[in-house]
Amino acid sequence: MKKQAWIHMVFFSGALMVFILFTSGTGHSTNNPDNAQTVQFEQPPLGYAYNALEPYIDAMTMEVHYSKHHAAYTKNFNTALAEANIKEKNIEAIFAKISQYPAAVRNNGGGYYNHNLFFKIIAPGGSKSPQGQLLEAINKKFGSVDAFKEEFSRKAMSVFGSGWAWLIVTDGGELKIITTPNQDNPLMDVVAERGRPVLLIDVWEHAYYLKYQNRRKEYVDAFWNVINWDQALQNYLGK
Ligand code: MN3
């Protein structure tokens, strides 16, 4: 009996040790608000499975993109805000004065916000083509949905290095396609043409390299299959 109890104890201790090592070494701190001094902005849940956009965007890319890249931008944005002693809770107000803030706020704040939008735009479900007032506005501005897609794809391909292509609606209510370098976005006071984002595509290589390698065109073509046009309409209407 004594020997059996001793073996149980050793086994239990070993299991406990493995458990402690496992839970402390998996990088959960990335997304754990307790570890940051102040968390002004939290990473929203993805809201769908990593494999939900297969075959157009693969599960591994989605997992790394959301749980590593987006999580890191979120963490680093909060750190950068704390270091700069910026307590503003309205992210649009931060972007409106981004030229006055450190580069870490601009880069990580953009990275945080742009991916929030992007993962909602490439969500499963919703309409598979433009609807309602957005459809009318696209037809009016670009002539047809196909002509719009062609122009947007061309702009997305034209981004040199890392950045984004956007469909925005200006203060005057006009649709425009623009591009931004790095993690800049059309709400920032450093961007030439500003407006409210309606649709966006991430053309950083991390968004497509695992599946498409250097073939950005194939990724941009695939993007049209995963857009949630109901969300795009909400964005257009400012809801
Ligand atoms: Mn990205």
PDB file of N, CA, C and O in Angstrom, residues 134-172:
ATOM      1  N   LEU A 134     -25.414  50.340 -51.525  1.00  0.00           N
ATOM      2  CA  LEU A 134     -24.013  50.170 -51.917  1.00  0.00           C
ATOM      3  C   LEU A 134     -23.924  49.738 -53.377  1.00  0.00           C
ATOM      4  O   LEU A 134     -23.080  50.237 -54.131  1.00  0.00           O
ATOM      5  N   LEU A 135     -24.788  48.830 -53.776  1.00  0.00           N
ATOM      6  CA  LEU A 135     -24.826  48.408 -55.183  1.00  0.00           C
ATOM      7  C   LEU A 135     -25.104  49.610 -56.094  1.00  0.00           C
ATOM      8  O   LEU A 135     -24.418  49.800 -57.109  1.00  0.00           O
ATOM      9  N   GLU A 136     -26.075  50.419 -55.706  1.00  0.00           N
ATOM     10  CA  GLU A 136     -26.408  51.613 -56.503  1.00  0.00           C
ATOM     11  C   GLU A 136     -25.211  52.550 -56.613  1.00  0.00           C
ATOM     12  O   GLU A 136     -24.900  53.074 -57.687  1.00  0.00           O
ATOM     13  N   ALA A 137     -24.538  52.753 -55.482  1.00  0.00           N
ATOM     14  CA  ALA A 137     -23.399  53.674 -55.462  1.00  0.00           C
ATOM     15  C   ALA A 137     -22.239  53.141 -56.303  1.00  0.00           C
ATOM     16  O   ALA A 137     -21.556  53.905 -57.000  1.00  0.00           O
ATOM     17  N   ILE A 138     -22.008  51.827 -56.257  1.00  0.00           N
ATOM     18  CA  ILE A 138     -20.938  51.212 -57.065  1.00  0.00           C
ATOM     19  C   ILE A 138     -21.253  51.358 -58.549  1.00  0.00           C
ATOM     20  O   ILE A 138     -20.388  51.745 -59.347  1.00  0.00           O
ATOM     21  N   ASN A 139     -22.483  51.069 -58.910  1.00  0.00           N
ATOM     22  CA  ASN A 139     -22.876  51.192 -60.323  1.00  0.00           C
ATOM     23  C   ASN A 139     -22.746  52.625 -60.814  1.00  0.00           C
ATOM     24  O   ASN A 139     -22.300  52.882 -61.935  1.00  0.00           O
ATOM     25  N   LYS A 140     -23.141  53.552 -59.957  1.00  0.00           N
ATOM     26  CA  LYS A 140     -23.092  54.962 -60.326  1.00  0.00           C
ATOM     27  C   LYS A 140     -21.650  55.433 -60.520  1.00  0.00           C
ATOM     28  O   LYS A 140     -21.332  56.147 -61.476  1.00  0.00           O
ATOM     29  N   LYS A 141     -20.778  54.995 -59.615  1.00  0.00           N
ATOM     30  CA  LYS A 141     -19.399  55.482 -59.648  1.00  0.00           C
ATOM     31  C   LYS A 141     -18.540  54.753 -60.679  1.00  0.00           C
ATOM     32  O   LYS A 141     -17.723  55.350 -61.375  1.00  0.00           O
ATOM     33  N   PHE A 142     -18.695  53.418 -60.747  1.00  0.00           N
ATOM     34  CA  PHE A 142     -17.775  52.616 -61.568  1.00  0.00           C
ATOM     35  C   PHE A 142     -18.432  52.042 -62.830  1.00  0.00           C
ATOM     36  O   PHE A 142     -17.742  51.430 -63.644  1.00  0.00           O
ATOM     37  N   GLY A 143     -19.726  52.187 -62.968  1.00  0.00           N
ATOM     38  CA  GLY A 143     -20.407  51.683 -64.156  1.00  0.00           C
ATOM     39  C   GLY A 143     -21.024  50.314 -63.956  1.00  0.00           C
ATOM     40  O   GLY A 143     -22.139  50.065 -64.381  1.00  0.00           O
ATOM     41  N   SER A 144     -20.279  49.426 -63.294  1.00  0.00           N
ATOM     42  CA  SER A 144     -20.800  48.085 -63.012  1.00  0.00           C
ATOM     43  C   SER A 144     -19.984  47.466 -61.878  1.00  0.00           C
ATOM     44  O   SER A 144     -18.896  47.941 -61.547  1.00  0.00           O
ATOM     45  N   VAL A 145     -20.516  46.402 -61.307  1.00  0.00           N
ATOM     46  CA  VAL A 145     -19.792  45.698 -60.239  1.00  0.00           C
ATOM     47  C   VAL A 145     -18.492  45.111 -60.790  1.00  0.00           C
ATOM     48  O   VAL A 145     -17.443  45.179 -60.147  1.00  0.00           O
ATOM     49  N   ASP A 146     -18.565  44.563 -62.002  1.00  0.00           N
ATOM     50  CA  ASP A 146     -17.350  43.979 -62.598  1.00  0.00           C
ATOM     51  C   ASP A 146     -16.270  45.032 -62.822  1.00  0.00           C
ATOM     52  O   ASP A 146     -15.082  44.779 -62.587  1.00  0.00           O
ATOM     53  N   ALA A 147     -16.694  46.203 -63.288  1.00  0.00           N
ATOM     54  CA  ALA A 147     -15.717  47.280 -63.513  1.00  0.00           C
ATOM     55  C   ALA A 147     -15.099  47.725 -62.186  1.00  0.00           C
ATOM     56  O   ALA A 147     -13.895  48.009 -62.107  1.00  0.00           O
ATOM     57  N   PHE A 148     -15.933  47.763 -61.138  1.00  0.00           N
ATOM     58  CA  PHE A 148     -15.414  48.104 -59.813  1.00  0.00           C
ATOM     59  C   PHE A 148     -14.385  47.069 -59.346  1.00  0.00           C
ATOM     60  O   PHE A 148     -13.295  47.425 -58.886  1.00  0.00           O
ATOM     61  N   LYS A 149     -14.737  45.782 -59.492  1.00  0.00           N
ATOM     62  CA  LYS A 149     -13.827  44.719 -59.043  1.00  0.00           C
ATOM     63  C   LYS A 149     -12.492  44.785 -59.776  1.00  0.00           C
ATOM     64  O   LYS A 149     -11.428  44.601 -59.180  1.00  0.00           O
ATOM     65  N   GLU A 150     -12.566  45.074 -61.063  1.00  0.00           N
ATOM     66  CA  GLU A 150     -11.350  45.163 -61.872  1.00  0.00           C
ATOM     67  C   GLU A 150     -10.449  46.297 -61.376  1.00  0.00           C
ATOM     68  O   GLU A 150      -9.240  46.117 -61.204  1.00  0.00           O
ATOM     69  N   GLU A 151     -11.065  47.437 -61.105  1.00  0.00           N
ATOM     70  CA  GLU A 151     -10.304  48.600 -60.639  1.00  0.00           C
ATOM     71  C   GLU A 151      -9.729  48.364 -59.234  1.00  0.00           C
ATOM     72  O   GLU A 151      -8.577  48.693 -58.959  1.00  0.00           O
ATOM     73  N   PHE A 152     -10.531  47.767 -58.370  1.00  0.00           N
ATOM     74  CA  PHE A 152     -10.081  47.496 -57.005  1.00  0.00           C
ATOM     75  C   PHE A 152      -8.915  46.493 -57.024  1.00  0.00           C
ATOM     76  O   PHE A 152      -7.913  46.674 -56.327  1.00  0.00           O
ATOM     77  N   SER A 153      -9.065  45.451 -57.827  1.00  0.00           N
ATOM     78  CA  SER A 153      -8.005  44.425 -57.933  1.00  0.00           C
ATOM     79  C   SER A 153      -6.713  45.047 -58.466  1.00  0.00           C
ATOM     80  O   SER A 153      -5.614  44.731 -57.988  1.00  0.00           O
ATOM     81  N   ARG A 154      -6.865  45.917 -59.458  1.00  0.00           N
ATOM     82  CA  ARG A 154      -5.691  46.573 -60.049  1.00  0.00           C
ATOM     83  C   ARG A 154      -4.957  47.412 -59.003  1.00  0.00           C
ATOM     84  O   ARG A 154      -3.739  47.385 -58.887  1.00  0.00           O
ATOM     85  N   LYS A 155      -5.730  48.127 -58.183  1.00  0.00           N
ATOM     86  CA  LYS A 155      -5.133  48.947 -57.115  1.00  0.00           C
ATOM     87  C   LYS A 155      -4.464  48.051 -56.061  1.00  0.00           C
ATOM     88  O   LYS A 155      -3.380  48.368 -55.560  1.00  0.00           O
ATOM     89  N   ALA A 156      -5.113  46.934 -55.732  1.00  0.00           N
ATOM     90  CA  ALA A 156      -4.534  46.015 -54.747  1.00  0.00           C
ATOM     91  C   ALA A 156      -3.205  45.445 -55.246  1.00  0.00           C
ATOM     92  O   ALA A 156      -2.248  45.282 -54.485  1.00  0.00           O
ATOM     93  N   MET A 157      -3.145  45.172 -56.552  1.00  0.00           N
ATOM     94  CA  MET A 157      -1.910  44.655 -57.142  1.00  0.00           C
ATOM     95  C   MET A 157      -0.824  45.724 -57.192  1.00  0.00           C
ATOM     96  O   MET A 157       0.367  45.410 -57.231  1.00  0.00           O
ATOM     97  N   SER A 158      -1.240  46.988 -57.206  1.00  0.00           N
ATOM     98  CA  SER A 158      -0.278  48.082 -57.373  1.00  0.00           C
ATOM     99  C   SER A 158       0.433  48.459 -56.073  1.00  0.00           C
ATOM    100  O   SER A 158       1.399  49.218 -56.099  1.00  0.00           O
ATOM    101  N   VAL A 159      -0.035  47.942 -54.941  1.00  0.00           N
ATOM    102  CA  VAL A 159       0.621  48.275 -53.665  1.00  0.00           C
ATOM    103  C   VAL A 159       2.024  47.667 -53.666  1.00  0.00           C
ATOM    104  O   VAL A 159       2.176  46.458 -53.816  1.00  0.00           O
ATOM    105  N   PHE A 160       3.036  48.526 -53.530  1.00  0.00           N
ATOM    106  CA  PHE A 160       4.406  48.031 -53.514  1.00  0.00           C
ATOM    107  C   PHE A 160       4.760  47.630 -52.095  1.00  0.00           C
ATOM    108  O   PHE A 160       4.675  48.436 -51.168  1.00  0.00           O
ATOM    109  N   GLY A 161       5.156  46.371 -51.917  1.00  0.00           N
ATOM    110  CA  GLY A 161       5.471  45.897 -50.566  1.00  0.00           C
ATOM    111  C   GLY A 161       4.199  45.668 -49.781  1.00  0.00           C
ATOM    112  O   GLY A 161       3.205  45.190 -50.313  1.00  0.00           O
ATOM    113  N   SER A 162       4.217  46.062 -48.498  1.00  0.00           N
ATOM    114  CA  SER A 162       3.097  45.753 -47.607  1.00  0.00           C
ATOM    115  C   SER A 162       2.122  46.913 -47.508  1.00  0.00           C
ATOM    116  O   SER A 162       2.530  48.068 -47.450  1.00  0.00           O
ATOM    117  N   GLY A 163       0.839  46.588 -47.499  1.00  0.00           N
ATOM    118  CA  GLY A 163      -0.154  47.645 -47.367  1.00  0.00           C
ATOM    119  C   GLY A 163      -1.548  47.121 -47.603  1.00  0.00           C
ATOM    120  O   GLY A 163      -1.801  45.913 -47.516  1.00  0.00           O
ATOM    121  N   TRP A 164      -2.434  48.036 -47.904  1.00  0.00           N
ATOM    122  CA  TRP A 164      -3.858  47.726 -48.041  1.00  0.00           C
ATOM    123  C   TRP A 164      -4.460  48.469 -49.221  1.00  0.00           C
ATOM    124  O   TRP A 164      -3.999  49.562 -49.566  1.00  0.00           O
ATOM    125  N   ALA A 165      -5.511  47.885 -49.804  1.00  0.00           N
ATOM    126  CA  ALA A 165      -6.365  48.608 -50.754  1.00  0.00           C
ATOM    127  C   ALA A 165      -7.737  48.746 -50.103  1.00  0.00           C
ATOM    128  O   ALA A 165      -8.183  47.849 -49.378  1.00  0.00           O
ATOM    129  N   TRP A 166      -8.375  49.880 -50.372  1.00  0.00           N
ATOM    130  CA  TRP A 166      -9.624  50.240 -49.680  1.00  0.00           C
ATOM    131  C   TRP A 166     -10.668  50.774 -50.647  1.00  0.00           C
ATOM    132  O   TRP A 166     -10.332  51.516 -51.574  1.00  0.00           O
ATOM    133  N   LEU A 167     -11.912  50.456 -50.380  1.00  0.00           N
ATOM    134  CA  LEU A 167     -13.032  51.214 -50.932  1.00  0.00           C
ATOM    135  C   LEU A 167     -13.521  52.078 -49.782  1.00  0.00           C
ATOM    136  O   LEU A 167     -13.858  51.559 -48.709  1.00  0.00           O
ATOM    137  N   ILE A 168     -13.511  53.388 -50.004  1.00  0.00           N
ATOM    138  CA  ILE A 168     -13.954  54.298 -48.942  1.00  0.00           C
ATOM    139  C   ILE A 168     -15.114  55.149 -49.434  1.00  0.00           C
ATOM    140  O   ILE A 168     -15.336  55.277 -50.647  1.00  0.00           O
ATOM    141  N   VAL A 169     -15.839  55.708 -48.483  1.00  0.00           N
ATOM    142  CA  VAL A 169     -16.834  56.714 -48.825  1.00  0.00           C
ATOM    143  C   VAL A 169     -16.371  58.019 -48.171  1.00  0.00           C
ATOM    144  O   VAL A 169     -16.077  58.068 -46.977  1.00  0.00           O
ATOM    145  N   THR A 170     -16.238  59.046 -49.018  1.00  0.00           N
ATOM    146  CA  THR A 170     -15.723  60.322 -48.520  1.00  0.00           C
ATOM    147  C   THR A 170     -16.810  61.062 -47.737  1.00  0.00           C
ATOM    148  O   THR A 170     -17.980  60.677 -47.769  1.00  0.00           O
ATOM    149  N   ASP A 171     -16.399  62.141 -47.075  1.00  0.00           N
ATOM    150  CA  ASP A 171     -17.372  62.966 -46.342  1.00  0.00           C
ATOM    151  C   ASP A 171     -18.483  63.455 -47.267  1.00  0.00           C
ATOM    152  O   ASP A 171     -19.617  63.639 -46.841  1.00  0.00           O
ATOM    153  N   GLY A 172     -18.114  63.663 -48.533  1.00  0.00           N
ATOM    154  CA  GLY A 172     -19.097  64.109 -49.510  1.00  0.00           C
ATOM    155  C   GLY A 172     -19.989  62.992 -50.041  1.00  0.00           C
ATOM    156  O   GLY A 172     -20.812  63.218 -50.913  1.00  0.00           O
TER     157      GLY A 172
END
